[in-house]
Coordinates of N, CA and C in Angstrom, one line a residue:
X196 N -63.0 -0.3 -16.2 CA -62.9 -1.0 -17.5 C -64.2 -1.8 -17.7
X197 N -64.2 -1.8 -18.7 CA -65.6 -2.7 -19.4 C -65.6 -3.7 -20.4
X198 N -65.4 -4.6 -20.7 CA -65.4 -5.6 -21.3 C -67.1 -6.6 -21.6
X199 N -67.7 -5.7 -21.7 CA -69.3 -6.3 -22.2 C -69.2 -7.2 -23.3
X200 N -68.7 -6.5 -24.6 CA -69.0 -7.5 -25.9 C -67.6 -8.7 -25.5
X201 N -67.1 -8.7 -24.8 CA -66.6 -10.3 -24.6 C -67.8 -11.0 -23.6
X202 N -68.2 -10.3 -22.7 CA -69.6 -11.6 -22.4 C -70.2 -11.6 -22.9
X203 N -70.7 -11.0 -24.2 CA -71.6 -11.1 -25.0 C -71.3 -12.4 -25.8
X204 N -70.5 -12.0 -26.2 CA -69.4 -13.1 -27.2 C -69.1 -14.8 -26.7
X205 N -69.5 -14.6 -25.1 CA -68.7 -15.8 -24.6 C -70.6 -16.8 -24.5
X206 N -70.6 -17.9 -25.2 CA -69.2 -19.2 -25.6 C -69.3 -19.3 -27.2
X207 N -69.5 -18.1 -27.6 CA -69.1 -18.6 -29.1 C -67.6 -18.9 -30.0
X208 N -67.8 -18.7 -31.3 CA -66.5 -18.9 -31.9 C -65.9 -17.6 -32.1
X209 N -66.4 -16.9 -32.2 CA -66.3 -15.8 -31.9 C -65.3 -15.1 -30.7
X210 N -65.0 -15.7 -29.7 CA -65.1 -15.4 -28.6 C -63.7 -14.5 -28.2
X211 N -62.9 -15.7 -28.9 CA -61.2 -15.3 -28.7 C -60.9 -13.8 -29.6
X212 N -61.4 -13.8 -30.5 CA -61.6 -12.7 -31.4 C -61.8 -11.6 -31.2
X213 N -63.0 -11.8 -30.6 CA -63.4 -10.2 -30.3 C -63.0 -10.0 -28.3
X214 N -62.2 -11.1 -28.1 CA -61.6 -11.1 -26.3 C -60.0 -10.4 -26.8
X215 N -59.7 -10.6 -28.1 CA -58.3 -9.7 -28.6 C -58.2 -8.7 -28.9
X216 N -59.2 -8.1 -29.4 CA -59.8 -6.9 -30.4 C -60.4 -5.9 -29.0
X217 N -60.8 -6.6 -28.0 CA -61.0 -5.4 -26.7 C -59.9 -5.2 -25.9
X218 N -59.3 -6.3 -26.1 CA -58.1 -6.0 -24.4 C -57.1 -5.0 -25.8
X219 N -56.9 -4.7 -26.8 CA -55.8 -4.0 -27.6 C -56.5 -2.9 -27.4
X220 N -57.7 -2.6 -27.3 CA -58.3 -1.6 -27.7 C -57.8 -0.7 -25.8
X221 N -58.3 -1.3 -25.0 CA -58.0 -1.0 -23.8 C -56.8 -0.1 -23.6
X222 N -56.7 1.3 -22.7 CA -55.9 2.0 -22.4 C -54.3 1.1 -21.9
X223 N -53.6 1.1 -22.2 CA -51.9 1.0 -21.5 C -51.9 0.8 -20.3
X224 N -52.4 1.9 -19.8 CA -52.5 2.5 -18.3 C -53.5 1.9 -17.3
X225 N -54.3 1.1 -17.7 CA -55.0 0.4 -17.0 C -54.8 -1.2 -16.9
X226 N -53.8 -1.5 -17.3 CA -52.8 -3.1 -16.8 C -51.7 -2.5 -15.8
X227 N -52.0 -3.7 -14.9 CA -51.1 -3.6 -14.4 C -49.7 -4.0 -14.2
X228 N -49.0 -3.5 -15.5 CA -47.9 -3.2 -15.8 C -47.0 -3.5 -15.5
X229 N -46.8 -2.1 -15.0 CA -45.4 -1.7 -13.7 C -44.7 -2.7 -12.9
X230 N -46.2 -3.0 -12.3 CA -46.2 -3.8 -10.9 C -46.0 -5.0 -11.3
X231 N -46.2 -5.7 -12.7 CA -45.5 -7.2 -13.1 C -44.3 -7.1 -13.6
X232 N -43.3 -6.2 -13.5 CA -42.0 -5.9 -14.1 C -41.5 -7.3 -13.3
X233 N -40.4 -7.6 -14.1 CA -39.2 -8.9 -13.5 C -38.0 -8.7 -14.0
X234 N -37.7 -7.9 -14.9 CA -36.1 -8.0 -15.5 C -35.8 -6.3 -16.0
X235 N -36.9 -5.7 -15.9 CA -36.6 -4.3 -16.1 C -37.2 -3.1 -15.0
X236 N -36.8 -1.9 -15.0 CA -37.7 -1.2 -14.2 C -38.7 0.1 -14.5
X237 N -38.8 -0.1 -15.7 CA -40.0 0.5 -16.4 C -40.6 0.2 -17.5
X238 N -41.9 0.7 -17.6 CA -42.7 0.0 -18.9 C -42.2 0.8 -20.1
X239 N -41.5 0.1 -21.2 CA -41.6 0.6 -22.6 C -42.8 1.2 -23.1
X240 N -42.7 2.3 -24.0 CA -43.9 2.6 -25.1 C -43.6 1.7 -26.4
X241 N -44.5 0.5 -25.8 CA -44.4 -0.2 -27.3 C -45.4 -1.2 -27.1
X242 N -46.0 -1.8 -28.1 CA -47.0 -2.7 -28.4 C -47.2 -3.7 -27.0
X243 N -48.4 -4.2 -26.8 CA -48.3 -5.5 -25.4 C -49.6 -6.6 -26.7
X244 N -49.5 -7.9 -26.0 CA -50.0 -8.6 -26.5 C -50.9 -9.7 -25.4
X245 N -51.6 -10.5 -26.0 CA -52.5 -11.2 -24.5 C -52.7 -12.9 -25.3
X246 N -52.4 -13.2 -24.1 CA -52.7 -15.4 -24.6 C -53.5 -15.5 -23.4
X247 N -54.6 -15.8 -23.8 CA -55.9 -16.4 -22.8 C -55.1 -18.1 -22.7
X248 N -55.3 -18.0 -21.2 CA -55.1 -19.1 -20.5 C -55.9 -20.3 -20.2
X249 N -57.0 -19.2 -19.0 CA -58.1 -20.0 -18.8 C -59.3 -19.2 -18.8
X250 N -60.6 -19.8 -19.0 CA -62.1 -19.2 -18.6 C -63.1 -19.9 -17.8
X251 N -63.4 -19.0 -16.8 CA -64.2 -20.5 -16.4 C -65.5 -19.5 -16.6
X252 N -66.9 -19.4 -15.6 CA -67.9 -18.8 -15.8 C -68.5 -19.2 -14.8
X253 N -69.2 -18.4 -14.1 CA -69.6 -18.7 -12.3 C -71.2 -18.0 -12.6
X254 N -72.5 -17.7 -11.9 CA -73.5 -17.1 -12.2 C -73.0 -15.7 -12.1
X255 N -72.1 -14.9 -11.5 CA -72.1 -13.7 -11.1 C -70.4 -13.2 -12.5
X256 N -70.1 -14.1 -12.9 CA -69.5 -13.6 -13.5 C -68.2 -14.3 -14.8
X257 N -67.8 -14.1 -15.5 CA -66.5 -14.7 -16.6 C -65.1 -14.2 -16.0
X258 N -64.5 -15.1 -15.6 CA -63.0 -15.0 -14.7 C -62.4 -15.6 -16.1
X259 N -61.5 -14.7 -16.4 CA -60.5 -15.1 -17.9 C -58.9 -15.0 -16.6
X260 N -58.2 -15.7 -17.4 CA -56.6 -15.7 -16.6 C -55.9 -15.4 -17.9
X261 N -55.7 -14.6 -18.0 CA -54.4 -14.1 -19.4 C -53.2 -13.5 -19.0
X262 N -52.3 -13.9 -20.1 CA -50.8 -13.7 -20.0 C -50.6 -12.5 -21.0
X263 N -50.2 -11.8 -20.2 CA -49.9 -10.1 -20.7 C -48.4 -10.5 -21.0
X264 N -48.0 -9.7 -22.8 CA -46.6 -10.2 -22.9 C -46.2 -8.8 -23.6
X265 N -44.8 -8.3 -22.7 CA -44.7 -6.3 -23.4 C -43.4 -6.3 -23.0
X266 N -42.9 -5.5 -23.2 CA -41.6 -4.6 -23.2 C -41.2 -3.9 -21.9
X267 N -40.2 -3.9 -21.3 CA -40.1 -3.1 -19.8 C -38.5 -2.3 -20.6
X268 N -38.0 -1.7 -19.6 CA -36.9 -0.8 -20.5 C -36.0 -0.5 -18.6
X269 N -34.9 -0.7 -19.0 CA -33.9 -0.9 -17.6 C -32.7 0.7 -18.4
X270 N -33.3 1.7 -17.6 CA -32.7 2.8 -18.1 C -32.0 3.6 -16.9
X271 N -30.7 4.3 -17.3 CA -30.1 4.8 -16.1 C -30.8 5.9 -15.9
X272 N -30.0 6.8 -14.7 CA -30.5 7.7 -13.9 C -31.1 9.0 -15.1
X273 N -30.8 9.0 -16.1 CA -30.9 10.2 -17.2 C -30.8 11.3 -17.0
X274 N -29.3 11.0 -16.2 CA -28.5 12.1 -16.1 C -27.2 12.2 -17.3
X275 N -27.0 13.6 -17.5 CA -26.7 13.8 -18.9 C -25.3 13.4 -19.2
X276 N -24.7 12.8 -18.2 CA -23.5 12.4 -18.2 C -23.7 10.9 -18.0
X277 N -25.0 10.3 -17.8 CA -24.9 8.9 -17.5 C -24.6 8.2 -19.7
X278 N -23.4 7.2 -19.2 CA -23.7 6.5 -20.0 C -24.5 5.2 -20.5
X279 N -25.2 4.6 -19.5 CA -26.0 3.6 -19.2 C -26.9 3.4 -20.7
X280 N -26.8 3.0 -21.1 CA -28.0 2.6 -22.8 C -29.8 2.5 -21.8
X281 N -30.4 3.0 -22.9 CA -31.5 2.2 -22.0 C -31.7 0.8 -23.1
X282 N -31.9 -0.2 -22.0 CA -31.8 -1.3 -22.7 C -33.6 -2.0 -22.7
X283 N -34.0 -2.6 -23.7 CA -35.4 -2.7 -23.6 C -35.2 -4.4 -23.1
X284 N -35.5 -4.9 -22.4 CA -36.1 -6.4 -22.3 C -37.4 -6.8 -22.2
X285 N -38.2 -7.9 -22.7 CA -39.6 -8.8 -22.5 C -39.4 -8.8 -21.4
X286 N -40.9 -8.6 -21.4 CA -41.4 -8.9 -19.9 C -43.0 -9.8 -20.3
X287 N -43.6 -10.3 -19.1 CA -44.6 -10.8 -19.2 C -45.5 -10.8 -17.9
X288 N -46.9 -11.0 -17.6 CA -47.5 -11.2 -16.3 C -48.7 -11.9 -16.4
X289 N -49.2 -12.2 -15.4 CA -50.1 -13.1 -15.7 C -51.4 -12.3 -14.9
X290 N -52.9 -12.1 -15.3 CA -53.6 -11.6 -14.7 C -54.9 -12.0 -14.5
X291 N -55.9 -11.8 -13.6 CA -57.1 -12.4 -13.8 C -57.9 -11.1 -14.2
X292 N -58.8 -11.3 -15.1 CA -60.1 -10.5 -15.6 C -61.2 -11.4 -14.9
X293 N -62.1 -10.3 -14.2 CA -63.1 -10.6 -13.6 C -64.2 -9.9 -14.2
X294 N -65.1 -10.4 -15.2 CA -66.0 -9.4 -16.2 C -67.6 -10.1 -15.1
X295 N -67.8 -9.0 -14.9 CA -69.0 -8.5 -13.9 C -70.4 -9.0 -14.5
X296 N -71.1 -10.2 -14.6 CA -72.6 -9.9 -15.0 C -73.7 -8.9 -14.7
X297 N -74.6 -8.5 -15.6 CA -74.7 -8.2 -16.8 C -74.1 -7.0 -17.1
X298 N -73.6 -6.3 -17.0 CA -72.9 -5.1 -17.2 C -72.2 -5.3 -18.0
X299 N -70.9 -6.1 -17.5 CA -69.6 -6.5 -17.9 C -68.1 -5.1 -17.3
X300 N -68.7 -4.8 -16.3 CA -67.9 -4.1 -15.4 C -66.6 -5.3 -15.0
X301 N -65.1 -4.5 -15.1 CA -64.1 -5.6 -15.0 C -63.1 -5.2 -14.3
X302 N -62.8 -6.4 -13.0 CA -61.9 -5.9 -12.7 C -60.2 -6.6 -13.0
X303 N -59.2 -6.4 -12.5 CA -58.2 -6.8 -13.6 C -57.2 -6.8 -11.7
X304 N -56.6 -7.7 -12.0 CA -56.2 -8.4 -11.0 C -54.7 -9.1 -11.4
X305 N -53.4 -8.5 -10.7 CA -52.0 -9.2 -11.1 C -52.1 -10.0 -10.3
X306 N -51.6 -11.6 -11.1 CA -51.5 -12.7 -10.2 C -50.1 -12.7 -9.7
X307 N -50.0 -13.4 -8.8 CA -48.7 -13.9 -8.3 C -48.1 -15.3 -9.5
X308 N -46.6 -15.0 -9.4 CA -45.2 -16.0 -10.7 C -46.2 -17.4 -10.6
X309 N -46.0 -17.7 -9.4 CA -47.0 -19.4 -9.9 C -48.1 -19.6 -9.9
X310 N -49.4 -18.2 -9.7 CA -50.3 -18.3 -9.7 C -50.7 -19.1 -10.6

């Protein structure tokens, strides 16, 4: 993953803006998801959303902490006799982005509940 035009962007006014406009753009499949499930046992196909937490900025790199907020789906065995609904519930996770100087190579990191 690559996240450049958010280091570019960072510390402008700008910043949040176009830090929105890349993580939506970003594949599905490259958060880690699955593995922050808490109330369901698989990821919905449906919209995810991001609330920047924190940024700090080190020489080697921009460490963002964002709260990933999406849909998980608690569905039975889908077996054709199962009557189980699949049922959608929110989910959320919290992650760290590590955007790489100068490149902006990133890596994406699930925190731990009280990280």
């Amino acid at each position: 993953m690559n996240l450049l035009q958010v280091l570019v962007s960072w510390p402008t006014v700008d910043f949040k803006r176009v830090l929105h406009k890349e993580l939506q753009q970003v594949d599905k499949s490259q958060w880690p998801l699955q593995q922050g499930l808490a109330m369901s046992n698989r990821v919905a196909d449906t919209d995810i959303s991001f609330m920047l937490l924190n940024a700090d900025e080190t020489k080697q790199a921009l460490v963002l902490t964002v709260l990933v907020f999406y849909t998980g789906m608690e569905a039975g065995d889908c077996c054709a006799d199962d009557p189980t609904p699949i049922c959608e519930l929110p989910e959320q996770c919290k992650i760290r982005l590590t955007i790489h100087k100068p490149a902006g190579e990133t890596d994406v990191c699930l925190l731990a509940e009280g990280a």
